[in-house]
Amino acid sequence: MNNCRVSGKPLNLINDFGDQPLGNGFIENKDINKEYFYKMRTGFCEVSKMFQLIEQPEPEQMFHDNYAFFSSTSNYMKEHFKDFHSFVSNSGYLSENPFVVEIGCNDGILIKNFKDNNTSHLGIEPSSNVARIAKELGVNILEKFFDVECSNYVRKEYGSADAILAANVICHIPNILELAKGVKNLLKPSGVMIFEEPYLGDVIKKTSYDQIYDEHVFLFSAISVQYLFNKVGMELIDLIPQKTHGGSMRYVLAHKNYYEIKSSVNEIINNEIEQGLDKLETFQKFNQNVIDSKKQLLKLLEELKLNGKKVVGYAATSKSTTILNYCGISTNLIEHIYDTTPLKIGKLTPGTHIPLRDHRYFKDDMPEYAVLFAWNHADEIIEKEQSFLNNGGKWIFFVPSVKIL
Ligand code: SAH
Ligand code: TMP
C-alpha cells in the first residue's frame, strides 16, 4: 500500500525501520526459525495529513487467542480508565438510560466501570484470551473485529449507541474509513464517539519513535482525525490532551452540526499548524531525529559494554520491539529484560531474542544499568523499584533524549 488509507493519494516515505517482527510477537526458542518479518516504513499524506505505516501485517496475525498485551497490568491505567468512565458519564452527551459500546475493550479495564454502575454496555474485542478476562468480570462481550458489518449487527441486536468509546485501538485499524462508517452507522443522532490514542504531536516533539510498530498503523493528529471523520459526516466537538502512553489525545466526535464545538478544537488545531503537523518538512526532520537517537543509544550501550557493565532491560513493551530491532540490540548489549506479564516471561523478544525474566528477580540480580522500555510508566516503575536506585542502580532513558538517571 503506497497510497494513503484515507485520501487514496500517494504517500511520501518518511522512516525506514527495515525488517521488523510483530511488536507483541514474543517467541519461544523452538519457533525462532519460523519467525515472521515485514518491512516497516512510514509515510505521510499531504492531503489527509495522516501519518501511517506503508505496510502492515494482517489484523488476524496480531490480534488472536494468544494476544500478549493485558491492559490491567498497570495500576495507573486502571485509575486513568476510572476517570475516563467519569468523564463520559458526566459529559452531558448521554441519554438517561444510555447504551455504551467500547471498541477493543481488552480485559475490560474501561468498560467494567460501566458494568459496575449498571449501565447498559457492550465490549467488542477480537482477542479471545483477553476478552475472556473481561467476561469473567461480568462484562458483556462480542468477540469480533469492529467494522460496518459488526456495527449493523450491534444495531440490530442491541440498538443504537449513545456513546462509542475506544482507547489505543482506533490507530490499530487499517480500514479506517470502514471504521468511521461503522461508527456513524451505530450512533444515535445525539450519540458521540470518544476515543484516545497516542498523540502524533508528542511523538514528533519527543522523538518517541517506539510508538511506531505493527499495531499502530496510524499516529493521529486532530487535523487528520477531523479530515477522516468529515468524510462520513461527523466532526470534532472537543479535544482533551492526556498524559497516558507518553502523551495521548482524547477526541470527542458527533454527527455534524448536532453539538456546539468547544474552543479546545480550534486551539489545538492551531497549535498543530504551529508545530507543522500538516507539513512534510516536519516529518523529514523527525526522521533525522530518529536516526540521531539510534546513534546515541547505541553509543551509550556500547560504551557500557566496553567498560564491562551489567546492562538489562525493564518492561518488554511492544514499543521496545521497534527500538531493539531498528538499533540491532540483542544479548550483545542487553542480557535480559524483566517484565510482569506471565505470557511473556520465559520467552524471547521478537526478532532480537533477548530472554524475558520475571520482574521479581530484578532486585536480586543487581544489574548496574537498566534500560526503561516502559518509559511511559516511569513514575510507577521507579517508585516500585526504589531499591534499585538505592543500591546504586541507574535507569537509562531514550525518550525524549538518551540519558542516565
Ligand atoms: N483499550 C485497551 C486495549 C488496547 S490494545 C487499552 O487502552 O489498554 C488494543 C485492543 O484492541 C486489543 O485487545 C485488540 O485485540 C483490539 N482490537 C484490535 N483491532 C480491533 C478491531 N478492529 N475491533 C475491536 N477491537 C480491536
Ligand atoms: P505498554 O507500555 O504497552 O503499556 O506495555 C507495558 C509493558 O510493561 C507490559 O509488558 C508490562 C510491563 N510492565 C512491567 O513489567 N512492570 C510495570 O510495573 C508496568 C506498569 C508494566
Coordinates of C-alpha atoms and ligand atoms in Angstrom, one line a residue:
M1 CA 0.0 0.0 0.0
N2 CA 1.8 3.1 -1.2
N3 CA -1.3 5.3 -1.1
C4 CA -3.0 6.9 1.9
R5 CA -5.6 4.7 3.5
V6 CA -7.9 7.8 3.9
S7 CA -7.4 10.0 0.8
G8 CA -6.2 7.4 -1.6
K9 CA -3.4 9.8 -2.7
P10 CA 0.3 8.7 -2.8
L11 CA 2.3 8.7 0.4
N12 CA 5.6 10.4 1.0
L13 CA 8.1 8.0 2.5
I14 CA 9.3 9.2 5.9
N15 CA 11.0 6.5 8.0
D16 CA 12.5 3.1 7.0
F17 CA 12.9 0.8 10.1
G18 CA 14.0 -2.2 8.0
D19 CA 12.6 -5.7 8.6
Q20 CA 10.6 -5.9 11.8
P21 CA 8.8 -8.7 13.6
L22 CA 5.4 -8.4 15.3
G23 CA 5.6 -5.9 18.1
N24 CA 3.9 -8.3 20.5
G25 CA 5.4 -11.4 18.8
F26 CA 7.2 -12.7 21.9
I27 CA 8.5 -16.1 20.8
E28 CA 9.7 -19.5 22.2
N29 CA 13.2 -20.6 21.3
K30 CA 11.8 -23.6 19.3
D31 CA 9.9 -21.2 17.0
I32 CA 12.6 -18.7 16.0
N33 CA 13.3 -20.1 12.6
K34 CA 9.7 -19.6 11.5
E35 CA 9.5 -16.0 12.8
Y36 CA 7.5 -13.5 10.7
F37 CA 9.0 -10.2 9.5
Y38 CA 7.6 -7.4 7.4
K39 CA 9.1 -4.1 6.1
M40 CA 8.3 -1.3 8.5
R41 CA 8.2 2.0 6.8
T42 CA 6.1 5.1 7.4
G43 CA 4.5 7.6 5.0
F44 CA 2.8 11.0 5.3
C45 CA -0.1 12.1 3.1
E46 CA -0.1 15.8 2.3
V47 CA -3.9 15.7 1.6
S48 CA -5.3 13.9 4.7
K49 CA -2.3 14.8 6.8
M50 CA -2.4 11.2 8.1
F51 CA 1.0 9.7 9.3
Q52 CA 0.8 5.9 8.7
L53 CA 2.6 2.7 8.1
I54 CA 3.1 1.8 4.5
E55 CA 2.8 -2.0 5.0
Q56 CA 1.1 -3.6 8.0
P57 CA 0.7 -7.3 8.9
E58 CA -2.9 -8.7 8.7
P59 CA -5.0 -7.9 11.9
E60 CA -5.6 -11.6 12.5
Q61 CA -1.8 -12.1 12.8
M62 CA -1.7 -9.5 15.6
F63 CA -5.0 -10.0 17.5
H64 CA -5.9 -13.6 18.4
D65 CA -6.4 -16.0 21.2
N66 CA -2.8 -15.5 22.5
Y67 CA -2.6 -11.7 22.5
A68 CA 0.3 -10.6 24.8
F69 CA -1.0 -7.2 26.0
F70 CA -3.1 -7.1 29.1
S71 CA -4.4 -3.6 29.8
S72 CA -4.8 -4.1 33.6
T73 CA -1.1 -4.7 34.3
S74 CA -0.7 -1.0 35.1
N75 CA -2.4 0.3 38.2
Y76 CA -2.0 3.8 36.9
M77 CA -4.0 2.9 33.8
K78 CA -6.7 1.3 36.0
E79 CA -7.2 4.7 37.7
H80 CA -7.0 6.5 34.4
F81 CA -9.9 4.4 33.0
K82 CA -12.0 5.1 36.1
D83 CA -11.5 8.8 35.3
F84 CA -12.4 8.1 31.6
H85 CA -15.6 6.5 32.8
S86 CA -16.5 9.6 35.0
F87 CA -15.7 11.9 32.1
V88 CA -18.1 10.0 29.8
S89 CA -20.8 9.7 32.5
N90 CA -20.6 13.4 33.3
S91 CA -20.2 14.6 29.8
G92 CA -23.8 15.6 29.3
Y93 CA -23.9 13.8 26.0
L94 CA -25.6 10.6 27.3
S95 CA -29.4 10.0 27.5
E96 CA -31.0 8.9 30.8
N97 CA -30.6 5.2 30.2
P98 CA -27.6 5.1 27.8
F99 CA -26.2 2.3 25.8
V100 CA -22.4 2.4 25.7
V101 CA -20.2 0.5 23.3
E102 CA -16.4 0.1 23.6
I103 CA -14.2 -1.0 20.7
G104 CA -11.1 -3.0 21.7
C105 CA -12.0 -3.4 25.4
N106 CA -9.2 -5.9 26.1
D107 CA -9.5 -7.3 29.6
G108 CA -12.3 -4.9 30.5
I109 CA -10.2 -2.1 32.1
L110 CA -12.6 0.7 31.0
I111 CA -15.9 -0.9 30.2
K112 CA -16.1 -2.8 33.5
N113 CA -16.7 0.6 35.2
F114 CA -19.9 0.9 33.2
K115 CA -20.9 -2.6 34.1
D116 CA -20.2 -1.8 37.8
N117 CA -22.5 1.2 37.5
N118 CA -25.3 -0.9 35.9
T119 CA -25.0 0.9 32.6
S120 CA -26.2 -1.0 29.5
H121 CA -22.9 -1.8 27.7
L122 CA -21.1 -3.9 25.2
G123 CA -17.3 -4.5 24.7
I124 CA -16.2 -5.5 21.3
E125 CA -12.9 -7.5 21.4
P126 CA -11.5 -9.9 18.9
S127 CA -8.6 -11.3 21.0
S128 CA -10.4 -14.1 22.9
N129 CA -7.8 -14.6 25.7
V130 CA -8.1 -11.0 26.9
A131 CA -11.9 -11.0 26.2
R132 CA -12.3 -14.0 28.4
I133 CA -10.9 -12.0 31.4
A134 CA -13.5 -9.2 30.7
K135 CA -16.3 -11.8 30.5
E136 CA -15.2 -13.3 33.9
L137 CA -15.7 -9.8 35.3
G138 CA -19.3 -9.9 34.1
V139 CA -18.8 -7.6 31.1
N140 CA -21.0 -8.2 28.0
I141 CA -18.6 -9.0 25.2
L142 CA -18.9 -9.5 21.5
E143 CA -15.8 -11.3 20.1
K144 CA -15.4 -9.6 16.8
F145 CA -13.4 -7.0 14.9
F146 CA -15.4 -3.8 14.7
D147 CA -16.3 -2.8 11.1
V148 CA -19.5 -1.8 9.2
E149 CA -20.9 -5.4 9.3
C150 CA -20.3 -5.5 13.1
S151 CA -22.0 -2.1 13.5
N152 CA -25.0 -3.4 11.6
Y153 CA -25.1 -6.5 13.8
V154 CA -24.9 -4.5 17.1
R155 CA -27.5 -2.0 16.0
K156 CA -29.9 -4.8 15.1
E157 CA -29.3 -6.9 18.3
Y158 CA -28.8 -4.2 20.9
G159 CA -29.9 -0.8 19.3
S160 CA -28.1 2.4 18.5
A161 CA -25.4 3.7 20.9
D162 CA -25.3 6.8 23.0
A163 CA -21.5 6.6 23.1
I164 CA -18.9 4.6 21.3
L165 CA -15.7 4.6 23.3
A166 CA -12.2 3.4 22.4
A167 CA -8.7 3.7 23.7
N168 CA -5.4 2.7 22.0
V169 CA -7.2 0.8 19.3
I170 CA -8.5 3.1 16.6
C171 CA -4.9 3.7 15.5
H172 CA -4.7 -0.1 15.1
I173 CA -7.4 -0.4 12.5
P174 CA -6.1 -0.3 8.8
N175 CA -9.5 0.0 7.1
I176 CA -10.2 3.2 9.0
L177 CA -12.8 4.6 6.6
E178 CA -14.9 1.4 7.3
L179 CA -14.4 2.1 11.0
A180 CA -15.6 5.7 10.6
K181 CA -18.7 4.5 8.6
G182 CA -19.4 1.8 11.2
V183 CA -19.3 4.5 14.0
K184 CA -21.6 6.8 12.1
N185 CA -24.0 4.0 11.5
L186 CA -24.1 2.8 15.1
L187 CA -24.5 6.2 16.9
K188 CA -27.9 7.7 17.8
P189 CA -28.5 11.2 16.3
S190 CA -27.3 12.6 19.7
G191 CA -24.6 10.0 20.0
V192 CA -20.8 10.7 20.5
M193 CA -17.6 8.8 19.7
I194 CA -15.0 9.4 22.4
F195 CA -11.6 7.8 21.9
E196 CA -8.0 8.4 22.9
E197 CA -4.7 7.3 21.2
P198 CA -1.0 8.1 21.4
Y199 CA -0.7 11.7 20.1
L200 CA 1.4 12.4 17.0
G201 CA 2.3 15.9 18.4
D202 CA 4.1 14.2 21.4
V203 CA 5.8 11.6 19.2
I204 CA 7.3 14.3 17.0
K205 CA 8.2 16.5 20.0
K206 CA 9.9 13.7 22.0
T207 CA 11.2 11.6 19.1
S208 CA 9.3 8.7 20.7
Y209 CA 9.6 6.6 17.5
D210 CA 9.0 3.5 19.5
Q211 CA 5.3 4.4 19.2
I212 CA 5.7 3.2 15.6
Y213 CA 5.1 -0.6 15.4
D214 CA 3.0 -3.0 13.5
E215 CA -0.2 -2.5 15.5
H216 CA 0.0 1.3 15.2
V217 CA -0.9 1.7 11.6
F218 CA -1.7 5.4 12.3
L219 CA -0.5 8.1 14.6
F220 CA -3.2 10.7 14.7
S221 CA -3.3 14.5 15.0
A222 CA -6.5 16.4 15.4
I223 CA -6.1 17.7 11.9
S224 CA -6.0 14.1 10.4
V225 CA -8.9 12.9 12.6
Q226 CA -11.0 15.8 11.5
Y227 CA -10.3 15.0 7.9
L228 CA -11.2 11.4 8.3
F229 CA -14.5 11.8 10.2
N230 CA -15.6 14.7 7.9
K231 CA -15.7 12.1 5.2
V232 CA -18.6 10.4 6.9
G233 CA -20.5 13.5 8.1
M234 CA -19.0 13.8 11.6
E235 CA -16.9 16.5 13.3
L236 CA -14.7 17.1 16.3
I237 CA -16.5 18.8 19.1
D238 CA -13.9 18.6 21.9
L239 CA -10.2 17.6 22.4
I240 CA -8.6 16.9 25.7
P241 CA -4.8 16.1 25.9
Q242 CA -3.9 13.1 28.2
K243 CA -0.7 12.1 30.0
T244 CA -1.1 8.4 29.2
H245 CA 1.3 6.4 26.9
G246 CA 3.8 9.3 26.9
G247 CA 1.2 11.8 25.6
S248 CA -2.2 11.0 24.1
M249 CA -5.2 12.9 22.8
R250 CA -8.9 12.3 23.7
Y251 CA -11.1 13.0 20.7
V252 CA -14.8 13.7 21.0
L253 CA -16.8 13.5 17.8
A254 CA -20.5 13.8 16.9
H255 CA -22.7 14.0 13.9
K256 CA -22.1 17.3 12.0
N257 CA -24.0 20.3 13.4
Y258 CA -25.6 18.5 16.4
Y259 CA -23.5 19.9 19.3
E260 CA -21.7 23.2 19.8
I261 CA -17.9 22.9 19.1
K262 CA -15.7 23.6 22.2
S263 CA -12.9 26.1 21.9
S264 CA -10.3 23.4 22.5
V265 CA -10.8 22.2 18.9
N266 CA -9.6 25.4 17.3
E267 CA -6.9 25.9 19.9
I268 CA -5.4 22.5 19.4
I269 CA -5.6 22.6 15.7
N270 CA -3.9 26.0 15.7
N271 CA -1.1 24.5 17.9
E272 CA -0.7 21.7 15.4
I273 CA -0.4 24.1 12.5
E274 CA 2.3 26.0 14.5
Q275 CA 4.1 22.7 15.2
G276 CA 3.9 21.9 11.5
L277 CA 2.0 18.6 11.9
D278 CA 0.4 19.4 8.4
K279 CA 3.8 19.8 6.7
L280 CA 6.1 17.2 5.1
E281 CA 9.3 19.0 6.3
T282 CA 8.3 18.3 9.9
F283 CA 8.3 14.6 9.2
Q284 CA 11.6 14.7 7.3
K285 CA 13.2 16.5 10.3
F286 CA 11.6 13.8 12.6
N287 CA 13.3 11.1 10.6
Q288 CA 16.7 12.8 11.1
N289 CA 16.0 12.9 14.8
V290 CA 15.2 9.2 14.9
I291 CA 18.5 8.4 13.2
D292 CA 20.3 10.6 15.7
S293 CA 18.5 9.0 18.7
K294 CA 19.5 5.5 17.5
K295 CA 23.2 6.5 17.2
Q296 CA 23.2 8.0 20.7
L297 CA 21.6 4.9 22.3
L298 CA 24.0 2.6 20.6
K299 CA 26.9 4.7 21.6
L300 CA 25.9 4.6 25.3
L301 CA 25.2 0.9 25.4
E302 CA 28.4 0.0 23.5
E303 CA 30.5 2.2 26.0
L304 CA 28.9 0.4 28.9
K305 CA 29.6 -3.0 27.4
L306 CA 33.3 -2.0 26.8
N307 CA 33.5 -1.0 30.4
G308 CA 32.2 -4.4 31.5
K309 CA 28.9 -3.1 33.0
K310 CA 25.9 -5.3 33.5
V311 CA 23.0 -3.9 31.5
V312 CA 19.5 -5.2 31.4
G313 CA 16.1 -4.0 30.1
Y314 CA 13.0 -3.3 32.2
A315 CA 9.5 -4.0 30.7
A316 CA 9.2 -5.8 27.4
T317 CA 6.8 -3.4 25.8
S318 CA 5.6 -3.7 22.2
K319 CA 7.3 -0.4 21.7
S320 CA 10.6 -1.9 22.6
T321 CA 10.4 -4.2 19.6
T322 CA 11.0 -1.3 17.3
I323 CA 13.9 0.1 19.3
L324 CA 15.7 -3.3 19.6
N325 CA 15.3 -4.3 16.0
Y326 CA 16.0 -0.9 14.5
C327 CA 19.1 -0.4 16.7
G328 CA 20.2 -4.0 16.3
I329 CA 20.3 -4.5 20.1
S330 CA 20.4 -8.1 21.2
T331 CA 22.1 -10.1 24.0
N332 CA 25.3 -8.4 22.8
L333 CA 24.2 -5.3 24.7
I334 CA 21.3 -6.2 26.9
E335 CA 21.4 -9.5 28.9
H336 CA 17.7 -10.0 29.5
I337 CA 14.5 -7.9 30.1
Y338 CA 12.3 -8.1 33.2
D339 CA 8.5 -8.0 32.8
T340 CA 5.4 -8.7 34.8
T341 CA 3.4 -10.4 32.1
P342 CA 3.1 -14.2 32.7
L343 CA 2.6 -14.8 28.9
K344 CA 5.9 -13.1 28.1
I345 CA 8.1 -14.5 30.9
G346 CA 10.4 -17.3 29.7
K347 CA 10.0 -16.3 26.0
L348 CA 12.3 -14.2 23.8
T349 CA 11.9 -10.7 22.5
P350 CA 10.6 -10.6 18.9
G351 CA 13.4 -10.5 16.3
T352 CA 16.2 -9.9 18.7
H353 CA 15.7 -12.9 21.0
I354 CA 16.6 -11.3 24.4
P355 CA 15.3 -13.6 27.2
L356 CA 12.4 -12.3 29.3
R357 CA 12.6 -12.8 33.1
D358 CA 10.1 -12.4 35.9
H359 CA 10.4 -8.9 37.3
R360 CA 10.5 -10.4 40.8
Y361 CA 14.2 -11.3 40.2
F362 CA 15.2 -7.8 39.2
K363 CA 16.3 -6.8 42.7
D364 CA 18.2 -10.0 43.3
D365 CA 20.1 -9.8 40.0
M366 CA 21.5 -6.5 40.9
P367 CA 22.2 -5.1 37.4
E368 CA 24.2 -1.9 37.2
Y369 CA 22.1 -0.3 34.5
A370 CA 18.5 -0.9 33.3
V371 CA 17.0 0.5 30.1
L372 CA 13.5 1.5 31.0
F373 CA 11.5 0.5 27.9
A374 CA 8.2 1.3 29.6
W375 CA 9.2 5.0 29.9
N376 CA 5.5 5.9 29.8
H377 CA 5.1 4.1 33.1
A378 CA 8.3 5.6 34.6
D379 CA 6.8 7.0 37.8
E380 CA 5.0 3.8 38.7
I381 CA 8.1 1.6 38.0
I382 CA 10.8 3.8 39.6
E383 CA 8.7 4.0 42.7
K384 CA 8.1 0.2 42.8
E385 CA 11.8 -0.5 42.2
Q386 CA 13.2 2.1 44.6
S387 CA 15.8 -0.3 46.0
F388 CA 17.4 -0.5 42.6
L389 CA 18.4 3.2 42.8
N390 CA 19.2 2.9 46.5
N391 CA 21.7 0.1 45.6
G392 CA 23.4 2.3 43.1
G393 CA 21.5 1.0 40.0
K394 CA 20.9 3.5 37.2
W395 CA 18.0 3.8 34.8
I396 CA 18.7 4.5 31.1
F397 CA 16.1 6.6 29.2
F398 CA 15.9 7.2 25.5
V399 CA 12.8 9.5 25.3
P400 CA 12.8 12.4 24.9
S401 CA 16.6 12.0 24.7
V402 CA 19.2 9.3 25.6
K403 CA 20.2 9.9 29.3
I404 CA 21.1 8.1 32.5
L405 CA 19.1 8.8 35.7
Ligands
SAH1 N1 -8.4 -0.4 25.2 C1 -7.3 -1.1 25.8 C2 -6.6 -2.1 24.9 C3 -5.7 -1.5 23.9 S1 -4.9 -2.8 22.9 C4 -6.3 -0.1 26.4 O1 -6.3 1.0 26.1 O2 -5.5 -0.6 27.2 C5 -5.9 -2.9 21.5 C6 -7.0 -3.9 21.6 O3 -7.9 -3.7 20.5 C7 -6.6 -5.3 21.6 O4 -7.1 -6.0 22.7 C8 -7.1 -5.9 20.3 O5 -7.5 -7.2 20.3 C9 -8.3 -5.0 20.0 N2 -8.6 -4.7 18.6 C10 -7.8 -4.7 17.5 N3 -8.5 -4.4 16.4 C11 -9.8 -4.3 16.7 C12 -11.0 -4.1 16.0 N4 -11.0 -3.9 14.6 N5 -12.1 -4.0 16.7 C13 -12.2 -4.2 18.0 N6 -11.1 -4.4 18.7 C14 -9.9 -4.5 18.1
TMP2 P1 2.8 -0.7 27.4 O1 3.9 0.3 27.5 O2 2.5 -1.0 26.0 O3 1.7 -0.3 28.3 O4 3.4 -2.1 28.0 C1 3.7 -2.2 29.3 C2 4.6 -3.4 29.5 O5 5.4 -3.2 30.7 C3 3.9 -4.8 29.8 O6 4.7 -5.8 29.1 C4 4.0 -4.9 31.3 C5 5.3 -4.2 31.6 N1 5.3 -3.6 33.0 C6 6.2 -4.1 33.9 O7 6.9 -5.0 33.7 N2 6.1 -3.5 35.2 C7 5.3 -2.5 35.5 O8 5.3 -2.0 36.6 C8 4.4 -2.0 34.5 C9 3.5 -0.8 34.8 C10 4.5 -2.5 33.2

